Short mmCIF file of C-alpha atoms in Angstrom, two decimals:
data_model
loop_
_atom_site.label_atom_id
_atom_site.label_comp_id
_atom_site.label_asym_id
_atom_site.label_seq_id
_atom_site.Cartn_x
_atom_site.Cartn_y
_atom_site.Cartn_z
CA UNK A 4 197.89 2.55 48.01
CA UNK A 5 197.09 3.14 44.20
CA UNK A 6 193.47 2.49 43.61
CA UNK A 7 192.49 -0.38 41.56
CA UNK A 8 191.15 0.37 38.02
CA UNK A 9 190.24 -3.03 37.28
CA UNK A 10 189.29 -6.03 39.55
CA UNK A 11 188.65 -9.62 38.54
CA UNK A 12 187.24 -12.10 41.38
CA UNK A 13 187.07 -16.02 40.86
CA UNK A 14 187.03 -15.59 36.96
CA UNK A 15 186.45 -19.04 35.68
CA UNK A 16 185.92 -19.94 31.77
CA UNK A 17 185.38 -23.79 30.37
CA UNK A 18 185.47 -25.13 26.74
CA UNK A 19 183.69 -28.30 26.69
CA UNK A 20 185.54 -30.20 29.27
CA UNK A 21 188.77 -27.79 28.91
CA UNK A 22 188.73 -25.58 32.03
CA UNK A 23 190.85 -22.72 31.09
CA UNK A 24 190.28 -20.57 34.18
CA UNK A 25 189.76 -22.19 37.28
CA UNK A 26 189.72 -19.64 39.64
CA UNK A 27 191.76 -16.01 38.17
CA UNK A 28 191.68 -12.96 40.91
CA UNK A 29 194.04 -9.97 40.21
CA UNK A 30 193.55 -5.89 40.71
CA UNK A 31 195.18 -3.83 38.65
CA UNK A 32 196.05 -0.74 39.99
CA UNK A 33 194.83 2.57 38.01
CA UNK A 34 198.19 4.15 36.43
CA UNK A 35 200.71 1.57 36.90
CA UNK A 36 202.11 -0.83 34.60
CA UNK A 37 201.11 -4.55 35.25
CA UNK A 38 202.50 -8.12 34.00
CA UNK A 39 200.79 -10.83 33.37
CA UNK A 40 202.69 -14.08 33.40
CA UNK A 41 202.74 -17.47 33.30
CA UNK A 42 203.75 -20.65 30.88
CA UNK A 43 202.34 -21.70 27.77
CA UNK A 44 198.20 -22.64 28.64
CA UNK A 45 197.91 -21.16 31.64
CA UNK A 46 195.08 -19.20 31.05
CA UNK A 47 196.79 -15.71 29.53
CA UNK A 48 195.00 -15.03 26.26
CA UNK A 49 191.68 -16.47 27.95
CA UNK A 50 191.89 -13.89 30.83
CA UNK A 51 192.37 -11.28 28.12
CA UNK A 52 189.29 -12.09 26.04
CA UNK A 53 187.28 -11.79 29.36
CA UNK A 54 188.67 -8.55 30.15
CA UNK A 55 187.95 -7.33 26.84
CA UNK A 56 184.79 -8.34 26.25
CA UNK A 57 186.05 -11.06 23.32
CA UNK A 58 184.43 -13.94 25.57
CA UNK A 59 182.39 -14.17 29.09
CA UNK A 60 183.54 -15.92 31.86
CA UNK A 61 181.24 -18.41 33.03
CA UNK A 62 181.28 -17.43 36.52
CA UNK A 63 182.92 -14.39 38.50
CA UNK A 64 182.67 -10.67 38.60
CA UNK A 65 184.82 -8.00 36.88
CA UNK A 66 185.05 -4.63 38.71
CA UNK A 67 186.03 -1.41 36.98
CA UNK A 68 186.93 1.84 38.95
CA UNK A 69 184.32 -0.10 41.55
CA UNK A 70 181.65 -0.88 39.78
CA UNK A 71 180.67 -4.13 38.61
CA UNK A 72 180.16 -4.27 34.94
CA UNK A 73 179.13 -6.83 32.17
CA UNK A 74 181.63 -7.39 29.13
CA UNK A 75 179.81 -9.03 26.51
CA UNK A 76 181.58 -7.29 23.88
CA UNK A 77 184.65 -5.47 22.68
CA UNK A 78 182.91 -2.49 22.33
CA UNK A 79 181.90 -2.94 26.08
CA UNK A 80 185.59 -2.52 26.68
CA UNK A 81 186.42 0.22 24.27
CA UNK A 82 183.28 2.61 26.03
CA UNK A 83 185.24 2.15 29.28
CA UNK A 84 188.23 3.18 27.52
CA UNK A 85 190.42 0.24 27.16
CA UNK A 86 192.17 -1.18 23.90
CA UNK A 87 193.85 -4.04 23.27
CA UNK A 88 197.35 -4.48 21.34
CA UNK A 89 197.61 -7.88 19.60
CA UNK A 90 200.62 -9.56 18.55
CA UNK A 91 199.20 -9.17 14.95
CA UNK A 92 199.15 -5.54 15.76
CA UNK A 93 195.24 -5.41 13.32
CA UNK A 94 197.63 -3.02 11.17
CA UNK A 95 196.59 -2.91 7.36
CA UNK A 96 200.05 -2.59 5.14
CA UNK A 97 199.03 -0.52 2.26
CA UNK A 98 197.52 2.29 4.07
CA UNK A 99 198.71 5.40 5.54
CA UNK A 100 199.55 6.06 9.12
CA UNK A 101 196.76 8.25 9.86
CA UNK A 102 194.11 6.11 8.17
CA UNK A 103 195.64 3.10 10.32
CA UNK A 104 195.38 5.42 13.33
CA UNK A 105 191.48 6.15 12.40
CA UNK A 106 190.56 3.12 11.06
CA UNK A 107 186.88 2.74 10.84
CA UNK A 108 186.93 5.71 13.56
CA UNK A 109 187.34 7.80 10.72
CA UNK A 110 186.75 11.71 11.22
CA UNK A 111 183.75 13.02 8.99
CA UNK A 112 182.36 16.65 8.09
CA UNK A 113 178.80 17.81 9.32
CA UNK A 114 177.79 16.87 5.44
CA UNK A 115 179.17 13.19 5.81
CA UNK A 116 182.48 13.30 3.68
CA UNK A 117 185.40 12.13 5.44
CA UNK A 118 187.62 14.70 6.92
CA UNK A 119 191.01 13.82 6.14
CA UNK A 120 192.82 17.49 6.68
CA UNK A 121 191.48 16.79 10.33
CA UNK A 122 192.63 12.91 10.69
CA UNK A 123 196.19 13.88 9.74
CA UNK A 124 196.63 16.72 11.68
CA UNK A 125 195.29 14.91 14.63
CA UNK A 126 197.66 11.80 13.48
CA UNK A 127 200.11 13.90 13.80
CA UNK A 128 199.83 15.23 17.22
CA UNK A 129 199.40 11.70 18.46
CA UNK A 130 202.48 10.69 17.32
CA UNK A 131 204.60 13.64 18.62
CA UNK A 132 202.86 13.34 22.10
CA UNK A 133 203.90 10.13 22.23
CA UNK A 134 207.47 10.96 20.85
CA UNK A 135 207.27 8.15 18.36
CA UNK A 136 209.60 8.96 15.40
CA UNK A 137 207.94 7.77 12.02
CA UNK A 138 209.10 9.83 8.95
CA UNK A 139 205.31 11.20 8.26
CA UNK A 140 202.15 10.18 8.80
CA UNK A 141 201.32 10.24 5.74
CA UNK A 142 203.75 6.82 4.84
CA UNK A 143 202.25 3.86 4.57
CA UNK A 144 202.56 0.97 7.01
CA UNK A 145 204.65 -1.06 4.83
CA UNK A 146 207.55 0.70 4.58
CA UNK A 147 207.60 0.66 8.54
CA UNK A 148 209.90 -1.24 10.81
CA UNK A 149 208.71 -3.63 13.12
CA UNK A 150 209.27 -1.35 15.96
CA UNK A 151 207.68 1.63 14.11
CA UNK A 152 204.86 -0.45 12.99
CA UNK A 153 204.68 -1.88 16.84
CA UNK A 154 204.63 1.50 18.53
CA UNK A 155 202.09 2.77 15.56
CA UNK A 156 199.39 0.16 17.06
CA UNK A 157 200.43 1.28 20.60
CA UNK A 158 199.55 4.89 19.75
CA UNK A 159 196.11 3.96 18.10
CA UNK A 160 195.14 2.16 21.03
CA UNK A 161 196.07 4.91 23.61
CA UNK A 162 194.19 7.61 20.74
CA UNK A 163 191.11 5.35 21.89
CA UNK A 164 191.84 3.72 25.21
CA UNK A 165 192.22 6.49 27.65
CA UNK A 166 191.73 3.99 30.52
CA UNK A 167 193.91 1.30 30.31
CA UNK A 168 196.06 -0.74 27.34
CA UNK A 169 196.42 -4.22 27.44
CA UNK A 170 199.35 -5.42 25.35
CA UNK A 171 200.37 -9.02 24.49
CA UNK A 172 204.17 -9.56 23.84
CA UNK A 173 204.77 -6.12 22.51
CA UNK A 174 208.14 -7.30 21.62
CA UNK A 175 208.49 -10.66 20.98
CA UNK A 176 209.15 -10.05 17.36
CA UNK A 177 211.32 -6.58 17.55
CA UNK A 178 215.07 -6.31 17.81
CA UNK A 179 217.29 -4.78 20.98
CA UNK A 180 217.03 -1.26 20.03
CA UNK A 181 213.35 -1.38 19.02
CA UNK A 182 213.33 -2.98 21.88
CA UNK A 183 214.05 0.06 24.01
CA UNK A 184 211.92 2.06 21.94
CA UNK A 185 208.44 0.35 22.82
CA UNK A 186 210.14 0.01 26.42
CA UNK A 187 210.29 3.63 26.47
CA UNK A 188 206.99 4.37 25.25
CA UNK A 189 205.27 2.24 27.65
CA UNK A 190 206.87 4.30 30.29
CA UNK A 191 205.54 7.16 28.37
CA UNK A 192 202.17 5.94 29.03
CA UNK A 193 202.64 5.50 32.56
CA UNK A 194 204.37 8.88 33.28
CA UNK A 195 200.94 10.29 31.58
CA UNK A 196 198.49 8.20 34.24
CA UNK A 197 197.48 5.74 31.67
CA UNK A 198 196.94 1.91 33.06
CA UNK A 199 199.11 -0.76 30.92
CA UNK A 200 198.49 -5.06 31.27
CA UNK A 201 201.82 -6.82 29.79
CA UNK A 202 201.41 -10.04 28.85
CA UNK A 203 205.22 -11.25 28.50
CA UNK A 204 207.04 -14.13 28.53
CA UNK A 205 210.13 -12.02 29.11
CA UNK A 206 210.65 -12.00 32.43
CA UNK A 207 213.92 -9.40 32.27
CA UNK A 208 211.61 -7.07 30.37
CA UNK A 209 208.99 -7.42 33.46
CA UNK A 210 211.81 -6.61 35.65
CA UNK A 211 212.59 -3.30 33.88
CA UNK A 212 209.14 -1.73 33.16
CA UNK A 213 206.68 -3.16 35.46
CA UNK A 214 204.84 -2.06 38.59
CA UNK A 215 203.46 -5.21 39.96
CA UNK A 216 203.04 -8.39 38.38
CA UNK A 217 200.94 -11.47 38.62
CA UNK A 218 201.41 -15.23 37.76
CA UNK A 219 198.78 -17.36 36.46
CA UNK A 220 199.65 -21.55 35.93
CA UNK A 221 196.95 -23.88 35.00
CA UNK A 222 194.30 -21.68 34.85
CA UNK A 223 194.44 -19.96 38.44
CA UNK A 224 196.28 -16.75 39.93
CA UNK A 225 198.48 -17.75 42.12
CA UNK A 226 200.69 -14.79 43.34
CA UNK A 227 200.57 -11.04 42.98
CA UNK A 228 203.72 -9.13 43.72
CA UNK A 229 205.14 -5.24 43.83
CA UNK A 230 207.82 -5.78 41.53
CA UNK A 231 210.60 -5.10 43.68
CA UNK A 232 209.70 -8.25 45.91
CA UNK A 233 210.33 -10.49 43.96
CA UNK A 234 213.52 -11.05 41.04
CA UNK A 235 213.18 -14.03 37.65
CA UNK A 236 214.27 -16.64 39.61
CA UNK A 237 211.33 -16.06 42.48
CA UNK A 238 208.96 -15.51 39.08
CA UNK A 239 210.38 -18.70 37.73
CA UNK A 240 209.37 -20.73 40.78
CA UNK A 241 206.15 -19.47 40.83
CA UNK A 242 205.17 -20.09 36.94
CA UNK A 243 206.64 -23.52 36.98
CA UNK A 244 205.03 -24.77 40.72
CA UNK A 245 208.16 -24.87 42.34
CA UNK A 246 207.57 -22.29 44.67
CA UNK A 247 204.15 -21.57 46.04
CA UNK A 248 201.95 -18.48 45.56
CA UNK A 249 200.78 -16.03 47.85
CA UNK A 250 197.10 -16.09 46.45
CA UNK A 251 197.17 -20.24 46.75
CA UNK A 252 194.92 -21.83 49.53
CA UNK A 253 197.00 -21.99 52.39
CA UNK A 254 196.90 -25.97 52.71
CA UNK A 255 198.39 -26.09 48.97
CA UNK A 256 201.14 -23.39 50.27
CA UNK A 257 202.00 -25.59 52.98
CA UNK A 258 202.13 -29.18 50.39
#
């Protein structure tokens, strides 16, 4: 059995009388590729903020390699090593690569000016580890595509995150063949022992590049699966209620 990086036990989180989590256990296992999924309001982006230190649960613990710890911030997260890729991808358009790469992480001499030789070299090297093809780092975001600019914000979260990356729909904007591209690079991270969270709504996509997956509806986890036991329309079932969950009490399993 891979060992869990991440735990999350009974997570619940309330907004006046909105419960958003009722109840949200998974384990992500350390070096894998996870999916988390589920239908519009089901408790997705909330999870997320808790993990990352964005919001507190109210009640519930959140385990990392073990050991219980408290996220009351993002940097919380980041000191443990895990980044988040938004949908928004946080990218600013009129600068370079590199400064997007080391933004407001920037590299500074002993004397206190910034050291750009070093941040571009470093860029750089990033970059080809990862094998993503940009035509220099020296370009500026604009003139990126979206699957360029996608796998840019993919490689300054893995710069930073050595842990884990948590990603939410990192292609639900990007065409077929960029597509591929991010599909390939997430493998990338996985082949180098790095943990990855998908949030996706496509399910084929979960299919292809997933380790495990787990299905939240209405707030509450209600199955975990290796992803070769289960197939869309088993996921299906299980994010609309027509099927029940593995990690549902067993007297709503048996309604």
């Amino acid at each position: 059995m891979t060992k869990p990086l991440l735990e999350a036990y009974d997570l619940t989180k309330s907004f006046d009388s909105v419960r958003a989590l009722g109840g949200v256990t998974l384990t992500i296992p350390e070096g894998e590729v996870t999916a988390l999924v589920g239908d519009n309001g089901a408790g997705k982006s909330t999870l997320v903020r808790c993990l990352t230190g964005v919001q507190s649960p109210d009640t519930g613990r959140i385990l990392f390699r073990g050991e219980q710890v408290r996220l009351r911030t993002p940097e919380d997260a980041r000191k443990l090593g895990i980044e988040t890729v938004y949908q928004d991808l946080a990218l600013i358009d009129d600068l370079a690569v590199w400064q997007n790469l080391f933004l407001n992480r920037e590299l500074v001499h002993p004397f206190g000016l910034v050291n750009r030789r070093a941040m571009i070299a470093e860029s750089a090297t990033i970059l080809r580890d990862l094998d993503i093809d940009v035509p220099s780092v020296r370009t500026t975001v604009r003139r990126m595509s979206g699957g360029q600019r996608q796998s840019i914000a993919i490689a300054r979260a893995v710069a930073w995150g050595k842990a884990m990356v948590i990603m939410d729909e990192p292609t639900a904007a990007l065409g077929v063949r960029e597509t591929a591209a991010v599909e390939k690079l997430v493998r990338g991270l996985r082949d180098r022992g790095i943990t990855v969270l998908i949030i996706s709504h496509d399910l084929a996509q979960v299919m292809r590049i997933c380790d495990n997956v787990v299905v939240l509806r209405r707030g509450r986890s209600v199955a975990t699966h290796r992803i070769d036991e289960v197939d869309g329309d088993r996921l299906v079932a299980l994010i609309t209620g027509a099927a029940p969950g593995n990690l549902e009490p067993a007297e709503e399993r048996a309604s």
